[in-house]
Short mmCIF file of C-alpha atoms in Angstrom, two decimals:
data_model
loop_
_atom_site.label_atom_id
_atom_site.label_comp_id
_atom_site.label_asym_id
_atom_site.label_seq_id
_atom_site.Cartn_x
_atom_site.Cartn_y
_atom_site.Cartn_z
CA MET A 3 3.47 -34.54 -1.10
CA GLY A 4 4.39 -37.10 1.52
CA GLN A 5 7.71 -38.93 1.18
CA SER A 6 9.15 -41.88 3.02
CA ALA A 7 12.28 -41.73 5.11
CA SER A 8 14.28 -43.26 2.26
CA VAL A 9 14.03 -40.17 0.11
CA PRO A 10 17.07 -38.37 1.56
CA LEU A 11 19.13 -41.58 1.16
CA ARG A 12 18.08 -41.89 -2.46
CA LEU A 13 19.02 -38.23 -2.99
CA ALA A 14 22.42 -38.89 -1.51
CA SER A 15 22.98 -41.90 -3.74
CA PHE A 16 21.85 -39.88 -6.75
CA SER A 17 24.31 -37.07 -6.00
CA SER A 18 27.12 -39.58 -5.44
CA ARG A 19 26.42 -41.18 -8.82
CA GLN A 20 26.58 -37.75 -10.44
CA GLN A 21 29.95 -37.08 -8.82
CA ARG A 22 31.37 -40.39 -10.02
CA THR A 23 30.14 -39.68 -13.55
CA SER A 24 31.69 -36.21 -13.63
CA ALA A 25 34.99 -37.65 -12.37
CA GLY A 26 35.16 -40.05 -15.28
CA ALA A 27 34.20 -43.25 -13.46
CA SER A 28 32.05 -45.65 -15.41
CA THR A 29 28.55 -46.31 -14.19
CA VAL A 30 27.27 -49.89 -14.31
CA LYS A 31 23.62 -50.28 -15.20
CA PRO A 32 21.81 -53.19 -13.59
CA ALA A 33 21.30 -56.05 -16.01
CA ILE A 34 17.72 -57.04 -16.76
CA PRO A 35 17.17 -60.75 -17.32
CA ALA A 36 15.85 -61.64 -20.74
CA ASP A 37 13.07 -63.74 -19.33
CA ALA A 38 11.95 -61.06 -16.89
CA SER A 39 8.24 -60.60 -16.97
CA LEU A 40 6.77 -57.12 -17.49
CA SER A 41 3.90 -57.64 -15.15
CA LEU A 42 2.57 -54.56 -13.34
CA ALA A 43 3.57 -54.29 -9.71
CA THR A 44 1.06 -53.63 -6.98
CA PRO A 45 1.13 -50.25 -5.18
CA GLU A 46 2.58 -51.93 -2.10
CA GLU A 47 5.58 -53.21 -4.14
CA VAL A 48 6.41 -49.83 -5.78
CA GLU A 49 9.22 -48.06 -3.97
CA PRO A 50 8.54 -44.31 -3.51
CA TRP A 51 10.70 -42.07 -5.64
CA ASP A 52 11.36 -38.33 -5.51
CA HIS A 53 10.68 -37.02 -9.02
CA THR A 54 12.41 -33.72 -8.16
CA ALA A 55 15.73 -35.44 -7.38
CA GLY A 56 17.11 -34.52 -10.77
CA LEU A 57 16.17 -30.84 -10.46
CA PRO A 58 18.87 -28.41 -9.35
CA ASP A 59 18.22 -26.47 -6.16
CA GLU A 60 17.83 -23.26 -8.16
CA VAL A 61 14.95 -24.69 -10.21
CA LEU A 62 13.28 -26.09 -7.12
CA ALA A 63 13.55 -22.65 -5.49
CA LEU A 64 11.82 -21.04 -8.48
CA ILE A 65 8.96 -23.51 -8.11
CA PHE A 66 8.60 -22.65 -4.42
CA GLN A 67 8.58 -18.93 -5.19
CA SER A 68 5.54 -19.37 -7.42
CA LEU A 69 3.52 -20.92 -4.56
CA GLY A 70 1.52 -19.24 -1.85
CA SER A 71 2.61 -18.97 1.76
CA GLY A 72 0.58 -21.98 2.91
CA ASP A 73 1.81 -24.21 0.12
CA ARG A 74 5.41 -23.22 0.79
CA LYS A 75 5.01 -24.16 4.43
CA GLY A 76 3.61 -27.54 3.38
CA CYS A 77 6.45 -28.15 0.94
CA SER A 78 9.03 -27.45 3.63
CA LEU A 79 7.71 -30.44 5.59
CA VAL A 80 8.21 -32.99 2.80
CA CYS A 81 11.89 -33.77 3.23
CA ARG A 82 15.12 -32.26 4.47
CA ARG A 83 16.17 -31.06 1.05
CA TRP A 84 12.92 -29.19 0.48
CA LEU A 85 13.16 -27.70 3.97
CA THR A 86 16.67 -26.42 3.27
CA VAL A 87 15.94 -25.08 -0.22
CA GLU A 88 12.74 -23.35 0.88
CA GLY A 89 14.46 -21.67 3.83
CA GLN A 90 17.53 -20.55 1.89
CA ASN A 91 15.44 -18.93 -0.83
CA ARG A 92 12.88 -17.07 1.25
CA HIS A 93 13.54 -13.34 1.06
CA ARG A 94 10.44 -11.92 2.78
CA LEU A 95 9.43 -12.48 6.37
CA SER A 96 6.76 -10.96 8.64
CA LEU A 97 6.95 -11.73 12.36
CA ASP A 98 4.96 -11.02 15.49
CA ALA A 99 7.42 -8.77 17.31
CA ARG A 100 6.43 -9.57 20.86
CA ALA A 101 9.02 -10.10 23.55
CA ALA A 102 8.71 -13.89 23.21
CA LEU A 103 10.28 -13.68 19.75
CA LEU A 104 13.74 -13.57 21.35
CA GLU A 105 13.44 -17.24 22.34
CA PHE A 106 12.77 -18.41 18.77
CA ALA A 107 14.93 -15.89 16.88
CA PRO A 108 18.22 -17.89 16.76
CA ALA A 109 16.67 -21.03 15.25
CA LEU A 110 14.36 -18.99 13.04
CA PHE A 111 17.05 -16.90 11.40
CA ALA A 112 19.41 -19.87 11.19
CA ARG A 113 16.91 -21.42 8.80
CA PHE A 114 15.99 -18.21 6.92
CA ASP A 115 19.48 -16.83 6.36
CA ALA A 116 18.75 -14.95 3.12
CA ILE A 117 16.10 -12.52 4.38
CA SER A 118 16.22 -9.11 2.68
CA LYS A 119 12.73 -7.78 3.54
CA LEU A 120 11.59 -7.98 7.15
CA ALA A 121 8.45 -6.73 8.91
CA LEU A 122 8.25 -6.66 12.72
CA LYS A 123 4.76 -5.88 13.99
CA CYS A 124 3.60 -5.99 17.58
CA ASP A 125 0.20 -5.62 19.16
CA ARG A 126 -0.08 -2.27 20.89
CA ARG A 127 -1.26 -3.88 24.13
CA ALA A 128 1.66 -6.33 24.32
CA ASP A 129 5.33 -5.96 25.20
CA SER A 130 7.44 -5.73 22.08
CA ILE A 131 10.96 -6.89 21.40
CA GLY A 132 13.81 -4.90 22.92
CA ASP A 133 17.21 -3.69 21.84
CA GLY A 134 18.81 -7.10 22.40
CA SER A 135 16.41 -8.81 20.05
CA LEU A 136 16.89 -6.16 17.38
CA GLU A 137 20.66 -6.51 17.61
CA LEU A 138 20.35 -10.28 17.20
CA ILE A 139 18.15 -9.78 14.16
CA GLY A 140 20.67 -7.35 12.71
CA ARG A 141 23.52 -9.85 13.10
CA SER A 142 21.40 -12.64 11.60
CA CYS A 143 20.24 -10.62 8.57
CA PRO A 144 23.28 -8.91 7.08
CA ASN A 145 21.58 -8.73 3.66
CA LEU A 146 18.58 -6.79 4.97
CA THR A 147 17.49 -4.04 2.57
CA ARG A 148 13.92 -3.29 3.76
CA LEU A 149 12.70 -3.03 7.34
CA LYS A 150 9.24 -2.22 8.69
CA LEU A 151 8.67 -1.61 12.39
CA ARG A 152 5.18 -1.31 13.85
CA ALA A 153 4.34 -0.61 17.52
CA CYS A 154 7.75 -1.75 18.79
CA ARG A 155 7.60 0.46 21.85
CA GLU A 156 10.51 -1.11 23.74
CA LEU A 157 13.10 -0.18 21.13
CA THR A 158 15.46 2.70 21.83
CA GLU A 159 18.15 4.48 19.89
CA THR A 160 20.65 1.91 21.19
CA GLY A 161 18.88 -0.92 19.38
CA MET A 162 18.52 1.14 16.20
CA ALA A 163 22.24 1.92 16.26
CA ALA A 164 23.07 -1.77 16.68
CA LEU A 165 20.80 -2.63 13.77
CA ALA A 166 22.40 -0.01 11.55
CA LYS A 167 25.84 -1.31 12.45
CA HIS A 168 25.09 -4.82 11.14
CA CYS A 169 22.70 -3.86 8.29
CA SER A 170 24.61 -1.15 6.50
CA ASN A 171 22.94 -2.08 3.17
CA LEU A 172 19.50 -0.99 4.38
CA ARG A 173 17.68 0.97 1.68
CA LYS A 174 14.11 1.32 2.98
CA LEU A 175 12.99 2.01 6.54
CA SER A 176 9.39 2.38 7.68
CA CYS A 177 8.55 2.85 11.35
CA GLY A 178 5.25 3.57 13.01
CA SER A 179 4.05 3.94 16.60
CA CYS A 180 7.57 3.54 17.99
CA THR A 181 9.22 5.50 20.81
CA PHE A 182 12.91 5.73 19.93
CA GLY A 183 12.49 9.33 18.77
CA ALA A 184 14.70 11.35 16.48
CA ARG A 185 17.90 9.88 17.89
CA GLY A 186 16.91 6.43 16.61
CA ILE A 187 16.38 7.82 13.11
CA GLU A 188 19.69 9.64 13.35
CA ALA A 189 21.46 6.39 14.28
CA VAL A 190 20.06 4.66 11.20
CA LEU A 191 21.06 7.56 8.95
CA ARG A 192 24.61 7.47 10.28
CA GLY A 193 25.01 3.72 9.88
CA CYS A 194 23.13 3.18 6.59
CA PRO A 195 24.65 5.41 3.90
CA LEU A 196 22.60 3.67 1.16
CA LEU A 197 19.20 4.51 2.66
CA GLU A 198 16.83 5.67 -0.11
CA GLU A 199 13.33 5.69 1.41
CA LEU A 200 12.37 6.87 4.89
CA SER A 201 8.81 6.68 6.22
CA ILE A 202 7.95 7.84 9.74
CA LYS A 203 4.47 7.61 11.25
CA ARG A 204 3.33 8.48 14.77
CA LEU A 205 6.87 8.48 16.12
CA ARG A 206 7.04 9.43 19.79
CA GLY A 207 9.80 11.16 21.66
CA LEU A 208 10.03 14.21 19.37
CA THR A 209 9.27 16.84 22.02
CA ASP A 210 12.71 18.40 22.20
CA ALA A 211 14.26 16.62 19.26
CA ALA A 212 14.99 19.63 17.08
CA SER A 213 18.33 20.28 18.76
CA GLU A 214 19.18 16.58 18.82
CA ILE A 215 19.10 16.05 15.07
CA ASP A 216 20.16 19.51 13.93
CA GLY A 217 23.12 19.39 11.60
CA VAL A 218 22.83 15.68 10.79
CA ALA A 219 21.61 15.91 7.22
CA PRO A 220 24.57 17.72 5.65
CA TYR A 221 26.75 14.62 5.98
CA VAL A 222 24.37 11.72 6.69
CA ALA A 223 22.44 9.99 3.89
CA ALA A 224 22.38 13.27 1.96
CA SER A 225 23.30 11.73 -1.37
CA SER A 226 21.16 8.58 -1.08
CA LEU A 227 17.73 9.67 0.20
CA ARG A 228 15.15 9.73 -2.60
CA SER A 229 11.85 9.64 -0.71
CA ILE A 230 10.74 10.97 2.69
CA CYS A 231 7.26 10.49 4.15
CA LEU A 232 6.11 11.97 7.48
CA LYS A 233 2.69 11.10 8.93
CA GLU A 234 0.88 12.28 12.04
CA LEU A 235 3.83 13.84 13.83
CA TYR A 236 3.50 16.52 16.49
CA ASN A 237 6.99 17.90 16.05
CA GLY A 238 7.90 16.77 12.56
CA GLN A 239 9.80 19.99 11.89
CA CYS A 240 12.75 18.44 13.72
CA PHE A 241 13.44 16.49 10.51
CA SER A 242 13.84 19.69 8.50
CA PRO A 243 17.66 19.37 8.40
CA ILE A 244 17.32 15.91 6.85
CA ILE A 245 14.76 17.00 4.25
CA ALA A 246 16.53 20.19 3.28
CA GLY A 247 19.93 18.46 3.38
CA SER A 248 19.05 15.77 0.81
CA PRO A 249 19.85 17.31 -2.60
CA ASN A 250 18.76 14.20 -4.52
CA LEU A 251 15.33 13.99 -2.88
CA ARG A 252 12.63 13.20 -5.44
CA THR A 253 9.49 12.57 -3.36
CA LEU A 254 8.26 14.45 -0.28
CA LYS A 255 5.02 13.45 1.48
CA LEU A 256 3.65 15.24 4.53
CA PHE A 257 0.38 13.94 6.01
CA ARG A 258 -1.47 15.37 9.00
CA CYS A 259 1.56 16.82 10.76
CA ALA A 260 1.09 19.65 13.24
CA GLY A 261 2.85 23.01 13.02
CA ASP A 262 3.69 25.55 10.34
CA TRP A 263 5.40 24.05 7.28
CA ASP A 264 5.91 27.13 5.10
CA ARG A 265 9.42 27.69 6.39
CA LEU A 266 10.43 24.10 5.63
CA LEU A 267 9.13 24.40 2.06
CA GLU A 268 11.18 27.56 1.63
CA GLU A 269 14.34 25.75 2.75
CA VAL A 270 13.55 22.82 0.48
CA SER A 271 13.04 25.05 -2.56
CA GLU A 272 16.45 26.62 -2.01
CA ARG A 273 18.46 23.43 -1.55
CA VAL A 274 16.45 20.58 -3.16
CA LEU A 275 15.74 21.48 -6.77
CA GLY A 276 15.03 18.01 -8.14
CA LEU A 277 11.71 17.33 -6.42
CA VAL A 278 9.30 15.48 -8.72
CA GLU A 279 6.43 14.53 -6.38
CA ILE A 280 4.95 16.45 -3.43
CA HIS A 281 1.99 15.43 -1.24
CA LEU A 282 0.58 17.90 1.27
CA GLU A 283 -2.43 16.74 3.29
CA LYS A 284 -4.08 18.47 6.25
CA LEU A 285 -1.15 20.77 6.86
CA GLN A 286 -0.73 24.35 7.90
CA VAL A 287 0.53 25.49 4.51
CA SER A 288 -0.30 28.78 2.84
CA ASP A 289 0.43 30.50 -0.45
CA ARG A 290 3.84 31.33 0.98
CA GLY A 291 4.73 27.64 0.84
CA LEU A 292 3.32 27.28 -2.68
CA PHE A 293 5.37 30.28 -3.82
CA ALA A 294 8.47 28.46 -2.57
CA LEU A 295 7.49 25.19 -4.30
CA SER A 296 7.14 27.03 -7.59
CA PHE A 297 10.96 27.11 -7.81
CA CYS A 298 10.97 23.30 -8.11
CA SER A 299 10.82 23.42 -11.89
CA GLU A 300 10.95 19.61 -12.28
CA LEU A 301 7.76 19.06 -10.29
CA GLU A 302 5.44 16.57 -12.02
CA ILE A 303 3.00 15.41 -9.29
CA LEU A 304 1.31 17.73 -6.78
CA HIS A 305 -1.33 16.79 -4.18
CA LEU A 306 -3.01 19.59 -2.21
CA VAL A 307 -5.45 17.85 0.12
CA LYS A 308 -7.39 19.88 2.70
CA THR A 309 -4.98 22.79 2.94
CA PRO A 310 -7.50 25.62 3.45
CA GLU A 311 -4.92 28.42 3.47
CA CYS A 312 -3.90 27.75 -0.14
CA THR A 313 -5.64 29.93 -2.70
CA ASP A 314 -5.67 30.62 -6.44
CA ALA A 315 -2.64 32.89 -6.04
CA GLY A 316 -0.42 30.05 -4.79
CA LEU A 317 -1.64 27.63 -7.46
CA ILE A 318 -1.00 30.22 -10.17
CA SER A 319 2.58 30.67 -8.99
CA VAL A 320 3.13 26.89 -9.22
CA ALA A 321 1.61 26.75 -12.70
CA GLU A 322 3.76 29.61 -13.94
CA LYS A 323 7.07 27.85 -13.24
CA CYS A 324 6.27 24.13 -12.99
CA ARG A 325 5.55 23.50 -16.66
CA LEU A 326 6.17 19.71 -16.38
CA LEU A 327 3.18 19.09 -14.13
CA ARG A 328 1.47 15.78 -15.06
CA LYS A 329 -0.79 14.98 -12.10
CA LEU A 330 -2.71 17.46 -9.97
CA HIS A 331 -4.96 16.48 -7.05
CA ILE A 332 -6.83 19.24 -5.20
CA ASP A 333 -9.18 18.77 -2.27
CA GLY A 334 -10.50 22.26 -1.64
CA TRP A 335 -12.55 21.16 1.39
CA LYS A 336 -15.37 23.30 -0.06
CA THR A 337 -13.67 26.51 1.06
CA ASN A 338 -13.93 28.00 -2.46
CA ARG A 339 -10.40 29.45 -2.22
CA ILE A 340 -9.25 27.57 -5.31
CA GLY A 341 -11.41 27.96 -8.38
CA ASP A 342 -11.48 29.06 -11.99
CA TRP A 343 -8.45 31.36 -11.91
CA GLY A 344 -6.08 28.75 -10.55
CA LEU A 345 -7.42 26.00 -12.81
CA MET A 346 -7.13 28.17 -15.91
CA ALA A 347 -3.52 29.00 -15.05
CA VAL A 348 -2.74 25.28 -14.75
CA ALA A 349 -4.47 24.52 -18.04
CA ARG A 350 -2.59 27.25 -19.95
CA ARG A 351 0.86 26.70 -18.45
CA CYS A 352 0.91 22.92 -17.99
CA PRO A 353 0.11 21.33 -21.37
CA ASN A 354 1.43 17.92 -20.24
CA LEU A 355 -1.32 17.47 -17.65
CA GLN A 356 -2.57 13.87 -17.77
CA GLU A 357 -4.50 13.47 -14.52
CA LEU A 358 -6.73 16.01 -12.75
CA VAL A 359 -8.67 15.27 -9.56
CA LEU A 360 -10.89 17.98 -8.08
CA ILE A 361 -12.61 17.32 -4.74
CA GLY A 362 -14.69 20.02 -3.08
CA VAL A 363 -13.79 22.45 -5.88
CA ASN A 364 -16.44 24.27 -7.93
CA PRO A 365 -15.21 24.77 -11.50
CA THR A 366 -17.43 26.53 -14.01
CA PRO A 367 -17.67 26.10 -17.80
CA VAL A 368 -15.14 28.94 -18.13
CA SER A 369 -12.27 26.95 -16.56
CA LEU A 370 -13.44 23.58 -17.88
CA ASP A 371 -13.44 24.93 -21.42
CA VAL A 372 -9.83 26.10 -21.03
CA ILE A 373 -8.82 22.76 -19.50
CA ALA A 374 -10.47 20.78 -22.29
CA SER A 375 -8.95 23.00 -25.00
CA SER A 376 -5.41 23.37 -23.64
CA CYS A 377 -4.72 20.01 -21.94
CA ARG A 378 -4.79 17.82 -25.02
CA ASN A 379 -3.10 14.95 -23.11
CA LEU A 380 -5.63 14.78 -20.28
CA GLU A 381 -6.48 11.08 -19.80
CA ARG A 382 -7.96 10.86 -16.29
CA LEU A 383 -10.47 13.31 -14.80
CA ALA A 384 -12.32 13.07 -11.47
CA LEU A 385 -14.78 15.55 -9.96
CA CYS A 386 -16.17 14.84 -6.49
CA GLY A 387 -18.44 16.95 -4.35
CA SER A 388 -18.66 19.79 -6.86
CA ASP A 389 -21.86 21.87 -6.71
CA THR A 390 -21.29 23.43 -10.12
CA PHE A 391 -20.46 20.39 -12.25
CA GLY A 392 -23.70 19.62 -14.07
CA ASP A 393 -24.98 18.76 -17.53
CA LYS A 394 -23.46 21.79 -19.23
CA GLU A 395 -20.04 21.05 -17.79
CA ILE A 396 -20.03 17.37 -18.69
CA SER A 397 -21.14 18.25 -22.21
CA CYS A 398 -18.11 20.54 -22.49
CA ILE A 399 -15.85 17.70 -21.36
CA ALA A 400 -17.44 15.28 -23.83
CA ALA A 401 -17.01 17.67 -26.72
CA LYS A 402 -13.39 18.75 -26.22
CA CYS A 403 -11.48 16.17 -24.11
CA VAL A 404 -10.36 14.00 -27.00
CA ALA A 405 -7.69 12.03 -25.09
CA LEU A 406 -9.82 11.32 -22.01
CA LYS A 407 -9.85 7.62 -21.03
CA LYS A 408 -11.29 7.54 -17.51
CA LEU A 409 -13.95 9.79 -15.99
CA CYS A 410 -15.14 9.70 -12.38
CA ILE A 411 -18.07 11.76 -11.07
CA LYS A 412 -19.19 11.63 -7.45
CA GLY A 413 -21.79 13.72 -5.65
CA CYS A 414 -22.34 16.17 -8.53
CA PRO A 415 -25.66 17.51 -9.95
CA VAL A 416 -25.39 15.53 -13.20
CA THR A 417 -28.50 14.08 -14.84
CA ASP A 418 -29.27 11.55 -17.56
CA HIS A 419 -29.34 14.31 -20.15
CA GLY A 420 -25.74 15.26 -19.45
CA MET A 421 -24.57 11.64 -19.39
CA GLU A 422 -26.03 11.11 -22.86
CA SER A 423 -23.42 13.49 -24.28
CA LEU A 424 -20.77 10.83 -23.58
CA ALA A 425 -22.32 8.56 -26.22
CA GLU A 426 -20.66 10.50 -29.02
CA GLY A 427 -17.95 12.48 -27.22
CA CYS A 428 -14.54 11.47 -25.84
CA PRO A 429 -13.64 8.88 -28.52
CA ASN A 430 -10.91 7.29 -26.33
CA LEU A 431 -13.10 6.93 -23.24
CA VAL A 432 -12.98 3.39 -21.80
CA LYS A 433 -14.42 3.75 -18.29
CA VAL A 434 -16.97 5.96 -16.55
CA LYS A 435 -17.62 5.75 -12.81
CA VAL A 436 -20.63 7.54 -11.30
CA ARG A 437 -21.21 7.66 -7.55
CA LYS A 438 -23.90 9.34 -5.45
CA CYS A 439 -25.43 11.21 -8.38
CA LYS A 440 -29.14 10.82 -7.66
CA SER A 441 -30.28 12.18 -11.02
CA VAL A 442 -28.43 9.50 -13.02
CA THR A 443 -30.59 6.41 -13.41
CA PRO A 444 -29.66 2.79 -14.18
CA GLN A 445 -31.62 3.07 -17.45
CA CYS A 446 -29.22 5.76 -18.64
CA ALA A 447 -26.23 3.60 -17.72
CA ASP A 448 -27.71 0.63 -19.62
CA TRP A 449 -28.39 2.81 -22.65
CA LEU A 450 -24.83 4.17 -22.57
CA ARG A 451 -23.40 0.64 -22.44
CA ALA A 452 -25.56 -0.43 -25.36
CA THR A 453 -24.63 2.62 -27.42
CA ARG A 454 -20.89 2.27 -26.80
CA GLY A 455 -20.14 -1.40 -26.38
CA SER A 456 -16.49 -0.84 -25.45
CA LEU A 457 -17.33 1.63 -22.67
CA ALA A 458 -17.44 0.31 -19.09
CA VAL A 459 -20.06 2.21 -17.07
CA ASN A 460 -19.90 1.75 -13.30
CA LEU A 461 -22.97 3.15 -11.57
CA ASP A 462 -23.82 2.65 -7.92
CA ASN A 463 -27.36 1.82 -6.81
CA ILE A 464 -28.49 4.68 -4.59
CA TYR A 465 -31.38 2.61 -3.33
CA GLN A 466 -29.05 0.09 -1.72
CA THR A 467 -27.46 0.64 1.65
CA GLU A 468 -23.96 1.97 1.08
CA PRO A 469 -21.04 0.81 3.21
CA GLN A 470 -20.11 3.25 5.92
CA ASP A 471 -16.95 5.30 5.52
CA GLY A 472 -15.84 3.46 2.43
CA SER A 473 -16.35 2.94 -1.25
CA MET A 474 -15.52 0.29 -3.75
CA SER A 475 -12.24 0.68 -5.59
CA GLU A 476 -11.62 -0.47 -9.12
CA SER A 477 -10.11 -3.71 -7.86
CA GLY A 478 -13.31 -4.57 -6.02
CA MET A 479 -11.92 -4.06 -2.53
CA MET A 480 -13.01 -1.58 0.08
CA ASP A 481 -11.28 1.76 -0.12
CA ASN A 482 -11.75 3.64 3.14
CA GLY A 483 -8.67 5.84 3.14
CA VAL A 484 -6.71 3.65 5.56
CA GLU A 485 -3.12 2.96 4.68
CA GLU A 486 -2.74 -0.59 3.38
CA LEU A 487 0.23 -2.47 4.83
CA GLN A 488 2.07 -4.95 2.70
CA VAL A 489 1.55 -8.41 4.19
CA LEU A 490 4.66 -10.54 3.94
CA ASP A 491 4.99 -14.30 4.25
CA ASP A 492 4.97 -15.50 7.86
CA PRO A 493 6.57 -18.94 8.35
CA VAL A 494 5.91 -18.91 12.08
CA ALA A 495 2.46 -18.86 13.61
CA ASN A 496 1.68 -15.77 15.67
CA ILE A 497 2.35 -16.33 19.32
CA GLY A 498 -0.78 -16.10 21.41
CA VAL A 499 -2.74 -13.98 18.93
CA PRO A 500 -6.41 -14.99 18.59
CA SER A 501 -7.51 -15.74 15.06
CA SER A 502 -9.86 -13.26 13.42
CA ASN A 503 -11.74 -16.21 11.90
CA ARG A 504 -12.34 -17.53 15.40
CA ILE A 505 -13.66 -14.14 16.50
CA ARG A 506 -15.98 -13.96 13.54
CA HIS A 507 -17.12 -17.53 14.34
CA TRP A 508 -18.20 -16.57 17.86
CA LYS A 509 -19.88 -13.41 16.58
CA ARG A 510 -21.83 -15.51 14.10
CA ILE A 511 -22.88 -17.93 16.86
CA GLY A 512 -24.03 -15.02 19.01
CA PHE A 513 -26.03 -13.54 16.15
CA ILE A 514 -27.75 -16.91 15.49
CA TRP A 515 -28.59 -17.27 19.19
CA VAL A 516 -30.09 -13.77 19.39
CA ARG A 517 -32.10 -14.33 16.23
CA SER A 518 -33.47 -17.66 17.46
CA PHE A 519 -34.30 -16.13 20.85
CA PHE A 520 -36.35 -13.30 19.34
CA SER A 521 -38.07 -15.58 16.84
CA SER A 522 -39.12 -18.02 19.58
CA THR A 523 -40.34 -15.12 21.74
CA PHE A 524 -42.44 -13.71 18.92
CA ARG A 525 -43.89 -17.17 18.22
CA ARG A 526 -44.90 -17.63 21.85
CA ARG A 527 -46.55 -14.23 21.91
CA SER A 528 -48.38 -14.89 18.66
CA HIS A 529 -49.64 -18.25 19.94
CA GLY A 530 -50.66 -16.63 23.21
CA THR A 531 -52.73 -13.94 21.53
CA SER A 532 -54.40 -16.47 19.25
CA ASN A 533 -56.03 -18.14 22.26
CA PHE A 534 -58.18 -15.05 22.95
CA PRO A 535 -61.60 -15.06 21.33
CA SER A 536 -62.02 -12.56 18.56
CA SER A 537 -64.45 -9.74 19.14
#
């Protein structure tokens, strides 16, 4: 990777020779004497040569894009050309958004002048960047299309307005744990008419924001917004004008937001008829809200997670009018307010159902038989924490769900006898995942794998200690319900942030010291007791 100082000069001479050739000038090749010997030169006599000198900058940029973050940083230190090409073709950047960033921002963004995706994250205990820094970033990144702000508590609506003024092409905005309130969001909506995705999490300053943002949506970002996500807001209803005033909205996600949301859903159903995906989690939503959502006839994906006021009546109204439903996730929270009647209505009215997830719901063979008979396209089925899903129910699924490809069972009273029915049923089944089912043994899983060689059976070992508050996902990583943030390339080391590896190193040293201390203590005690005569 290392190059001598003569590499840039050789690149310059190479480019000059190319220019003379294109202009029609003749190039003179050095004459080789006839009696020149072809002896091999020693490594000290070989002049270093850049083998990438003949590659165009575009090809070199493609090579850099296929490397990891660390390798790209190393390549940028080879020579001036590589430094320039790597900086001009980096589109993603993640920075520590502490106040000290203002000192390095001019030189940083002078090198990375093609950034389109930027993440600014600050530690919650540190002072974040202010409005001046955000304005400088906006001027330096005119091509910015995606912006993520995390814990930038010093930003106000003034900085957000300055950013929107210089980054009018912004299409995705995600902000969390900030304090600029609804006025900051309003400033972005006014200055970024192309905004398509808006995600707001734990935004402060929404106490009296309803009157501040009222009337904005009818003429701001109404035609461009496609997705809105609100998480953990105490007064999220202040964004109702934006949601109801976006006629082209396709996705609406509401997670753990306080207050009554039935009225908002009624306004949405009247003015936004093209909704395709709706997520409702831990909300105060009743059948009144589901009745309103039933008028969204293009609805394809519906998640009802821990909404205890929703019953079979509301789900039936959705099934009656939303015939295009493809994915349905229900977490009944073991309230038994959604059961056979609602599931049978979905099965009879939504023949295109492909994915069904039931958590804390107790279906019986009556509804499962209708689901298996009517939903001929059902490919993915998951039942978790169901007290009624046993051997009889899984036998019904095995006999009638012909298109089923993936089956997940967790915390259900299923035994080996019921699992054996999968050996001959569900001809398209490719994967079975069983969790926390104490009556299913490893011997049954081994037998099922041997009987159907193409079937992947994933069975947890109940005798092993399970990780707390988490479970293994299909990719082999921990899945504990925490939102995963996209980590972007960071060309600058974090300023003053201790390394997690260093912390783990000291924890490991402390654990070794404690272990050695106790072992030596026990040895001394054992030697001390051995000196006493035995009785």
